[in-house]
């Protein structure tokens, strides 16, 4: 009895149909948030974020022309979490920091980096060693944080929002922005460790793909490895 439970849980988590269904369910939520933000004229910046996450999430399904070729549903759930939190806990604080402000921003930028890393690892021949995998997600999170800061600044200028330019002195805004980058880096480190120790080692991401999609990914990886080995051998022969 003690051995059956983990086996059933593993089957539940790695079910191909269930994984695709849950992933598309979260994508539908993201699209609904994006459309709702446009229709109601609400938070257009976060609506744009929802649209970007939805678009990046469905890239594998579009590229392989297979609806079941989706990311692990846990990744999409994590990416959707900041938006769910903004709906459910608006106005709440964590340690005096509004959750719907900075905390959700840190989680959002880390989620984008995590999606990109998992897509590269699962659907392409790209392979990273342990330390570089964590480093990649941290750097991607920092880059996403920079893009997010620019988006907020442009939104304040052209859409009249008050995300950064909200009446505070310039030095206060700059200091707050730098602390945002620091916090986003910490969130990126957490996302990198999650990527390496769960999605690469335990989640069985490729096991959830349709067989034909998994075979294409494996063939691409084998072909690239063979080409790399062949080029190394030819270089060695020339040098000798």
PDB file of C-alpha atoms in Angstrom:
ATOM      1  CA  UNK A   1       0.000   0.000   0.000  1.00  0.00           C
ATOM      2  CA  UNK A   2       2.829   2.370   0.809  1.00  0.00           C
ATOM      3  CA  UNK A   3       4.418   1.720  -2.609  1.00  0.00           C
ATOM      4  CA  UNK A   4       1.230   2.041  -4.669  1.00  0.00           C
ATOM      5  CA  UNK A   5       0.434   5.618  -3.686  1.00  0.00           C
ATOM      6  CA  UNK A   6       3.592   7.225  -5.144  1.00  0.00           C
ATOM      7  CA  UNK A   7       3.146   5.166  -8.327  1.00  0.00           C
ATOM      8  CA  UNK A   8      -0.432   6.353  -8.795  1.00  0.00           C
ATOM      9  CA  UNK A   9       0.595   9.915  -8.048  1.00  0.00           C
ATOM     10  CA  UNK A  10       3.386   9.717 -10.621  1.00  0.00           C
ATOM     11  CA  UNK A  11       0.939   8.404 -13.214  1.00  0.00           C
ATOM     12  CA  UNK A  12      -1.485  11.196 -12.387  1.00  0.00           C
ATOM     13  CA  UNK A  13       1.176  13.910 -12.696  1.00  0.00           C
ATOM     14  CA  UNK A  14       2.676  12.505 -15.909  1.00  0.00           C
ATOM     15  CA  UNK A  15      -0.556  11.658 -17.728  1.00  0.00           C
ATOM     16  CA  UNK A  16      -0.328  13.081 -21.241  1.00  0.00           C
ATOM     17  CA  UNK A  17      -3.986  13.897 -21.697  1.00  0.00           C
ATOM     18  CA  UNK A  18      -4.381  15.290 -18.204  1.00  0.00           C
ATOM     19  CA  UNK A  19      -1.229  17.388 -18.573  1.00  0.00           C
ATOM     20  CA  UNK A  20      -2.432  18.898 -21.853  1.00  0.00           C
ATOM     21  CA  UNK A  21      -5.939  19.524 -20.497  1.00  0.00           C
ATOM     22  CA  UNK A  22      -4.692  21.307 -17.374  1.00  0.00           C
ATOM     23  CA  UNK A  23      -2.142  23.334 -19.337  1.00  0.00           C
ATOM     24  CA  UNK A  24      -4.792  24.504 -21.821  1.00  0.00           C
ATOM     25  CA  UNK A  25      -7.118  25.321 -18.913  1.00  0.00           C
ATOM     26  CA  UNK A  26      -4.531  27.720 -17.505  1.00  0.00           C
ATOM     27  CA  UNK A  27      -3.937  29.157 -20.987  1.00  0.00           C
ATOM     28  CA  UNK A  28      -7.676  29.836 -21.252  1.00  0.00           C
ATOM     29  CA  UNK A  29      -7.510  31.667 -17.925  1.00  0.00           C
ATOM     30  CA  UNK A  30      -4.598  33.780 -19.160  1.00  0.00           C
ATOM     31  CA  UNK A  31      -6.441  34.659 -22.374  1.00  0.00           C
ATOM     32  CA  UNK A  32      -9.552  35.568 -20.371  1.00  0.00           C
ATOM     33  CA  UNK A  33      -7.492  37.908 -18.179  1.00  0.00           C
ATOM     34  CA  UNK A  34      -5.902  39.527 -21.236  1.00  0.00           C
ATOM     35  CA  UNK A  35      -9.228  40.002 -23.027  1.00  0.00           C
ATOM     36  CA  UNK A  36     -10.932  41.217 -19.862  1.00  0.00           C
ATOM     37  CA  UNK A  37      -8.228  43.824 -19.297  1.00  0.00           C
ATOM     38  CA  UNK A  38      -8.721  45.186 -22.823  1.00  0.00           C
ATOM     39  CA  UNK A  39     -12.526  45.142 -22.753  1.00  0.00           C
ATOM     40  CA  UNK A  40     -12.912  46.685 -19.320  1.00  0.00           C
ATOM     41  CA  UNK A  41      -9.961  49.047 -19.685  1.00  0.00           C
ATOM     42  CA  UNK A  42      -8.506  47.719 -16.441  1.00  0.00           C
ATOM     43  CA  UNK A  43      -4.877  46.905 -15.766  1.00  0.00           C
ATOM     44  CA  UNK A  44      -3.607  46.838 -19.358  1.00  0.00           C
ATOM     45  CA  UNK A  45      -0.007  46.123 -18.351  1.00  0.00           C
ATOM     46  CA  UNK A  46      -0.899  42.943 -16.482  1.00  0.00           C
ATOM     47  CA  UNK A  47      -3.325  42.072 -19.254  1.00  0.00           C
ATOM     48  CA  UNK A  48      -0.415  42.331 -21.672  1.00  0.00           C
ATOM     49  CA  UNK A  49       1.646  40.109 -19.387  1.00  0.00           C
ATOM     50  CA  UNK A  50      -1.109  37.491 -19.440  1.00  0.00           C
ATOM     51  CA  UNK A  51      -1.189  37.626 -23.244  1.00  0.00           C
ATOM     52  CA  UNK A  52       2.597  37.188 -23.454  1.00  0.00           C
ATOM     53  CA  UNK A  53       2.589  34.204 -21.081  1.00  0.00           C
ATOM     54  CA  UNK A  54      -0.265  32.584 -23.028  1.00  0.00           C
ATOM     55  CA  UNK A  55       1.537  33.136 -26.340  1.00  0.00           C
ATOM     56  CA  UNK A  56       4.854  31.744 -25.081  1.00  0.00           C
ATOM     57  CA  UNK A  57       3.101  28.755 -23.526  1.00  0.00           C
ATOM     58  CA  UNK A  58       1.424  27.639 -26.756  1.00  0.00           C
ATOM     59  CA  UNK A  59       4.580  27.950 -28.891  1.00  0.00           C
ATOM     60  CA  UNK A  60       5.344  24.178 -28.740  1.00  0.00           C
ATOM     61  CA  UNK A  61       1.759  23.223 -29.650  1.00  0.00           C
ATOM     62  CA  UNK A  62       1.824  25.596 -32.617  1.00  0.00           C
ATOM     63  CA  UNK A  63       5.331  24.613 -33.719  1.00  0.00           C
ATOM     64  CA  UNK A  64       4.567  20.866 -33.657  1.00  0.00           C
ATOM     65  CA  UNK A  65       0.928  21.328 -34.750  1.00  0.00           C
ATOM     66  CA  UNK A  66      -0.078  19.082 -31.874  1.00  0.00           C
ATOM     67  CA  UNK A  67      -2.408  20.370 -29.103  1.00  0.00           C
ATOM     68  CA  UNK A  68      -0.998  17.833 -26.639  1.00  0.00           C
ATOM     69  CA  UNK A  69       2.561  19.165 -27.046  1.00  0.00           C
ATOM     70  CA  UNK A  70       2.307  21.354 -23.979  1.00  0.00           C
ATOM     71  CA  UNK A  71       4.565  22.346 -21.135  1.00  0.00           C
ATOM     72  CA  UNK A  72       4.172  20.553 -17.803  1.00  0.00           C
ATOM     73  CA  UNK A  73       0.997  21.979 -16.322  1.00  0.00           C
ATOM     74  CA  UNK A  74       2.887  22.919 -13.145  1.00  0.00           C
ATOM     75  CA  UNK A  75       4.942  25.445 -15.144  1.00  0.00           C
ATOM     76  CA  UNK A  76       1.845  27.110 -16.585  1.00  0.00           C
ATOM     77  CA  UNK A  77       0.227  27.108 -13.143  1.00  0.00           C
ATOM     78  CA  UNK A  78       3.247  28.872 -11.647  1.00  0.00           C
ATOM     79  CA  UNK A  79       3.188  31.427 -14.454  1.00  0.00           C
ATOM     80  CA  UNK A  80      -0.528  32.012 -13.866  1.00  0.00           C
ATOM     81  CA  UNK A  81      -0.149  32.316 -10.102  1.00  0.00           C
ATOM     82  CA  UNK A  82       0.733  36.057 -10.027  1.00  0.00           C
ATOM     83  CA  UNK A  83      -2.444  36.835 -11.985  1.00  0.00           C
ATOM     84  CA  UNK A  84      -4.571  34.563  -9.817  1.00  0.00           C
ATOM     85  CA  UNK A  85      -3.096  36.235  -6.743  1.00  0.00           C
ATOM     86  CA  UNK A  86      -3.887  39.707  -8.067  1.00  0.00           C
ATOM     87  CA  UNK A  87      -7.514  38.657  -8.411  1.00  0.00           C
ATOM     88  CA  UNK A  88      -7.854  36.824  -5.093  1.00  0.00           C
ATOM     89  CA  UNK A  89      -5.655  38.789  -2.687  1.00  0.00           C
ATOM     90  CA  UNK A  90      -5.845  42.323  -4.038  1.00  0.00           C
ATOM     91  CA  UNK A  91      -4.871  44.751  -1.301  1.00  0.00           C
ATOM     92  CA  UNK A  92      -3.254  42.111   0.915  1.00  0.00           C
ATOM     93  CA  UNK A  93       0.338  42.550   2.099  1.00  0.00           C
ATOM     94  CA  UNK A  94       3.254  40.277   2.940  1.00  0.00           C
ATOM     95  CA  UNK A  95       5.539  41.857   5.528  1.00  0.00           C
ATOM     96  CA  UNK A  96       4.069  45.241   4.728  1.00  0.00           C
ATOM     97  CA  UNK A  97       4.717  44.828   0.982  1.00  0.00           C
ATOM     98  CA  UNK A  98       1.581  44.802  -1.216  1.00  0.00           C
ATOM     99  CA  UNK A  99       1.291  41.389  -2.833  1.00  0.00           C
ATOM    100  CA  UNK A 100      -0.368  42.842  -5.915  1.00  0.00           C
ATOM    101  CA  UNK A 101       2.605  45.133  -6.444  1.00  0.00           C
ATOM    102  CA  UNK A 102       6.217  44.102  -6.093  1.00  0.00           C
ATOM    103  CA  UNK A 103       5.818  40.524  -4.897  1.00  0.00           C
ATOM    104  CA  UNK A 104       3.621  39.548  -7.844  1.00  0.00           C
ATOM    105  CA  UNK A 105       6.089  41.284 -10.172  1.00  0.00           C
ATOM    106  CA  UNK A 106       8.990  39.178  -8.875  1.00  0.00           C
ATOM    107  CA  UNK A 107       6.988  35.999  -9.382  1.00  0.00           C
ATOM    108  CA  UNK A 108       5.852  37.097 -12.841  1.00  0.00           C
ATOM    109  CA  UNK A 109       9.302  37.754 -14.268  1.00  0.00           C
ATOM    110  CA  UNK A 110      10.661  34.520 -12.771  1.00  0.00           C
ATOM    111  CA  UNK A 111       7.744  32.611 -14.320  1.00  0.00           C
ATOM    112  CA  UNK A 112       8.578  33.893 -17.816  1.00  0.00           C
ATOM    113  CA  UNK A 113      12.190  32.773 -17.427  1.00  0.00           C
ATOM    114  CA  UNK A 114      11.076  29.380 -16.141  1.00  0.00           C
ATOM    115  CA  UNK A 115       8.792  28.843 -19.152  1.00  0.00           C
ATOM    116  CA  UNK A 116      11.605  29.667 -21.591  1.00  0.00           C
ATOM    117  CA  UNK A 117      14.040  27.361 -19.794  1.00  0.00           C
ATOM    118  CA  UNK A 118      11.624  24.409 -19.712  1.00  0.00           C
ATOM    119  CA  UNK A 119      10.709  24.862 -23.384  1.00  0.00           C
ATOM    120  CA  UNK A 120      14.371  24.874 -24.385  1.00  0.00           C
ATOM    121  CA  UNK A 121      15.059  21.792 -22.275  1.00  0.00           C
ATOM    122  CA  UNK A 122      12.030  19.761 -23.374  1.00  0.00           C
ATOM    123  CA  UNK A 123      11.416  20.736 -27.007  1.00  0.00           C
ATOM    124  CA  UNK A 124      14.892  21.544 -28.351  1.00  0.00           C
ATOM    125  CA  UNK A 125      18.297  19.813 -28.439  1.00  0.00           C
ATOM    126  CA  UNK A 126      19.633  22.403 -25.980  1.00  0.00           C
ATOM    127  CA  UNK A 127      21.138  20.781 -22.890  1.00  0.00           C
ATOM    128  CA  UNK A 128      22.663  22.587 -19.938  1.00  0.00           C
ATOM    129  CA  UNK A 129      24.764  21.301 -17.072  1.00  0.00           C
ATOM    130  CA  UNK A 130      23.452  21.729 -13.540  1.00  0.00           C
ATOM    131  CA  UNK A 131      25.123  25.017 -12.649  1.00  0.00           C
ATOM    132  CA  UNK A 132      24.518  26.625 -16.034  1.00  0.00           C
ATOM    133  CA  UNK A 133      20.828  25.660 -15.918  1.00  0.00           C
ATOM    134  CA  UNK A 134      20.403  27.621 -12.683  1.00  0.00           C
ATOM    135  CA  UNK A 135      22.557  30.464 -14.014  1.00  0.00           C
ATOM    136  CA  UNK A 136      20.514  30.645 -17.230  1.00  0.00           C
ATOM    137  CA  UNK A 137      17.211  31.018 -15.381  1.00  0.00           C
ATOM    138  CA  UNK A 138      18.668  33.698 -13.095  1.00  0.00           C
ATOM    139  CA  UNK A 139      20.000  35.699 -16.079  1.00  0.00           C
ATOM    140  CA  UNK A 140      16.743  35.250 -17.980  1.00  0.00           C
ATOM    141  CA  UNK A 141      14.821  36.491 -14.934  1.00  0.00           C
ATOM    142  CA  UNK A 142      17.036  39.563 -14.650  1.00  0.00           C
ATOM    143  CA  UNK A 143      16.513  40.266 -18.349  1.00  0.00           C
ATOM    144  CA  UNK A 144      12.750  39.842 -17.976  1.00  0.00           C
ATOM    145  CA  UNK A 145      12.803  42.201 -14.976  1.00  0.00           C
ATOM    146  CA  UNK A 146      14.536  44.820 -17.110  1.00  0.00           C
ATOM    147  CA  UNK A 147      11.971  44.469 -19.884  1.00  0.00           C
ATOM    148  CA  UNK A 148       9.161  44.633 -17.323  1.00  0.00           C
ATOM    149  CA  UNK A 149      10.558  47.871 -15.883  1.00  0.00           C
ATOM    150  CA  UNK A 150      10.675  49.424 -19.367  1.00  0.00           C
ATOM    151  CA  UNK A 151       7.106  48.281 -20.044  1.00  0.00           C
ATOM    152  CA  UNK A 152       5.888  49.898 -16.823  1.00  0.00           C
ATOM    153  CA  UNK A 153       7.716  53.145 -17.649  1.00  0.00           C
ATOM    154  CA  UNK A 154       6.225  53.261 -21.159  1.00  0.00           C
ATOM    155  CA  UNK A 155       2.802  52.479 -19.716  1.00  0.00           C
ATOM    156  CA  UNK A 156       3.073  55.414 -17.314  1.00  0.00           C
ATOM    157  CA  UNK A 157       4.050  57.750 -20.147  1.00  0.00           C
ATOM    158  CA  UNK A 158       1.645  56.663 -22.880  1.00  0.00           C
ATOM    159  CA  UNK A 159      -1.250  54.992 -21.039  1.00  0.00           C
ATOM    160  CA  UNK A 160      -1.413  57.280 -18.018  1.00  0.00           C
ATOM    161  CA  UNK A 161      -0.816  54.565 -15.439  1.00  0.00           C
ATOM    162  CA  UNK A 162       1.063  55.197 -12.197  1.00  0.00           C
ATOM    163  CA  UNK A 163       3.202  52.100 -11.872  1.00  0.00           C
ATOM    164  CA  UNK A 164       6.580  53.827 -11.565  1.00  0.00           C
ATOM    165  CA  UNK A 165       5.937  57.527 -12.082  1.00  0.00           C
ATOM    166  CA  UNK A 166       3.467  57.952  -9.240  1.00  0.00           C
ATOM    167  CA  UNK A 167       4.538  61.249  -7.777  1.00  0.00           C
ATOM    168  CA  UNK A 168       7.539  59.996  -5.799  1.00  0.00           C
ATOM    169  CA  UNK A 169      10.912  61.758  -6.023  1.00  0.00           C
ATOM    170  CA  UNK A 170      13.202  60.437  -8.755  1.00  0.00           C
ATOM    171  CA  UNK A 171      15.782  59.093  -6.304  1.00  0.00           C
ATOM    172  CA  UNK A 172      13.080  57.117  -4.466  1.00  0.00           C
ATOM    173  CA  UNK A 173      11.820  55.637  -7.739  1.00  0.00           C
ATOM    174  CA  UNK A 174      15.354  54.673  -8.788  1.00  0.00           C
ATOM    175  CA  UNK A 175      16.147  53.103  -5.419  1.00  0.00           C
ATOM    176  CA  UNK A 176      12.901  51.141  -5.480  1.00  0.00           C
ATOM    177  CA  UNK A 177      13.631  49.963  -9.000  1.00  0.00           C
ATOM    178  CA  UNK A 178      17.084  48.731  -7.997  1.00  0.00           C
ATOM    179  CA  UNK A 179      15.618  46.794  -5.071  1.00  0.00           C
ATOM    180  CA  UNK A 180      13.094  45.335  -7.492  1.00  0.00           C
ATOM    181  CA  UNK A 181      15.975  44.030  -9.604  1.00  0.00           C
ATOM    182  CA  UNK A 182      17.622  42.544  -6.518  1.00  0.00           C
ATOM    183  CA  UNK A 183      14.396  40.819  -5.487  1.00  0.00           C
ATOM    184  CA  UNK A 184      13.784  39.597  -9.036  1.00  0.00           C
ATOM    185  CA  UNK A 185      17.282  38.086  -9.042  1.00  0.00           C
ATOM    186  CA  UNK A 186      16.511  36.213  -5.821  1.00  0.00           C
ATOM    187  CA  UNK A 187      13.227  35.013  -7.348  1.00  0.00           C
ATOM    188  CA  UNK A 188      15.196  33.933 -10.419  1.00  0.00           C
ATOM    189  CA  UNK A 189      17.550  31.901  -8.252  1.00  0.00           C
ATOM    190  CA  UNK A 190      14.575  30.139  -6.676  1.00  0.00           C
ATOM    191  CA  UNK A 191      13.111  29.505 -10.136  1.00  0.00           C
ATOM    192  CA  UNK A 192      16.465  28.184 -11.351  1.00  0.00           C
ATOM    193  CA  UNK A 193      16.718  25.708  -8.488  1.00  0.00           C
ATOM    194  CA  UNK A 194      13.110  24.658  -9.096  1.00  0.00           C
ATOM    195  CA  UNK A 195      13.876  24.136 -12.781  1.00  0.00           C
ATOM    196  CA  UNK A 196      16.991  22.055 -12.121  1.00  0.00           C
ATOM    197  CA  UNK A 197      15.817  19.912  -9.227  1.00  0.00           C
ATOM    198  CA  UNK A 198      12.190  19.374 -10.237  1.00  0.00           C
ATOM    199  CA  UNK A 199      11.438  19.985 -13.907  1.00  0.00           C
ATOM    200  CA  UNK A 200      14.710  18.521 -15.197  1.00  0.00           C
ATOM    201  CA  UNK A 201      15.027  15.606 -12.756  1.00  0.00           C
ATOM    202  CA  UNK A 202      11.628  14.585 -11.427  1.00  0.00           C
ATOM    203  CA  UNK A 203       8.771  16.046 -13.435  1.00  0.00           C
ATOM    204  CA  UNK A 204       9.127  13.657 -16.380  1.00  0.00           C
ATOM    205  CA  UNK A 205       8.374  16.499 -18.789  1.00  0.00           C
ATOM    206  CA  UNK A 206       9.125  14.537 -21.967  1.00  0.00           C
ATOM    207  CA  UNK A 207       7.139  11.555 -20.756  1.00  0.00           C
ATOM    208  CA  UNK A 208       4.015  13.714 -20.948  1.00  0.00           C
ATOM    209  CA  UNK A 209       4.509  14.528 -24.644  1.00  0.00           C
ATOM    210  CA  UNK A 210       2.842  12.646 -27.507  1.00  0.00           C
ATOM    211  CA  UNK A 211       5.187   9.932 -28.724  1.00  0.00           C
ATOM    212  CA  UNK A 212       5.758  11.544 -32.117  1.00  0.00           C
ATOM    213  CA  UNK A 213       6.726  14.879 -30.533  1.00  0.00           C
ATOM    214  CA  UNK A 214       9.052  13.212 -28.031  1.00  0.00           C
ATOM    215  CA  UNK A 215      10.681  11.271 -30.860  1.00  0.00           C
ATOM    216  CA  UNK A 216      11.299  14.467 -32.854  1.00  0.00           C
ATOM    217  CA  UNK A 217      12.936  16.099 -29.833  1.00  0.00           C
ATOM    218  CA  UNK A 218      15.090  13.025 -29.190  1.00  0.00           C
ATOM    219  CA  UNK A 219      16.109  12.745 -32.862  1.00  0.00           C
ATOM    220  CA  UNK A 220      17.081  16.415 -32.942  1.00  0.00           C
ATOM    221  CA  UNK A 221      19.155  15.973 -29.801  1.00  0.00           C
ATOM    222  CA  UNK A 222      20.864  12.833 -31.174  1.00  0.00           C
ATOM    223  CA  UNK A 223      21.550  14.489 -34.524  1.00  0.00           C
ATOM    224  CA  UNK A 224      23.086  17.548 -32.926  1.00  0.00           C
ATOM    225  CA  UNK A 225      25.229  15.401 -30.635  1.00  0.00           C
ATOM    226  CA  UNK A 226      26.415  13.342 -33.626  1.00  0.00           C
ATOM    227  CA  UNK A 227      27.248  16.468 -35.610  1.00  0.00           C
ATOM    228  CA  UNK A 228      29.149  17.888 -32.656  1.00  0.00           C
ATOM    229  CA  UNK A 229      31.039  14.614 -32.271  1.00  0.00           C
ATOM    230  CA  UNK A 230      31.795  14.478 -35.989  1.00  0.00           C
ATOM    231  CA  UNK A 231      33.131  18.026 -36.066  1.00  0.00           C
ATOM    232  CA  UNK A 232      35.313  17.307 -33.028  1.00  0.00           C
ATOM    233  CA  UNK A 233      36.677  14.171 -34.685  1.00  0.00           C
ATOM    234  CA  UNK A 234      37.461  16.004 -37.915  1.00  0.00           C
ATOM    235  CA  UNK A 235      39.213  18.767 -36.027  1.00  0.00           C
ATOM    236  CA  UNK A 236      41.252  16.162 -34.159  1.00  0.00           C
ATOM    237  CA  UNK A 237      42.182  14.463 -37.448  1.00  0.00           C
ATOM    238  CA  UNK A 238      43.267  17.753 -39.011  1.00  0.00           C
ATOM    239  CA  UNK A 239      45.386  18.662 -36.015  1.00  0.00           C
ATOM    240  CA  UNK A 240      47.098  15.275 -36.077  1.00  0.00           C
TER     241      UNK A 240
END
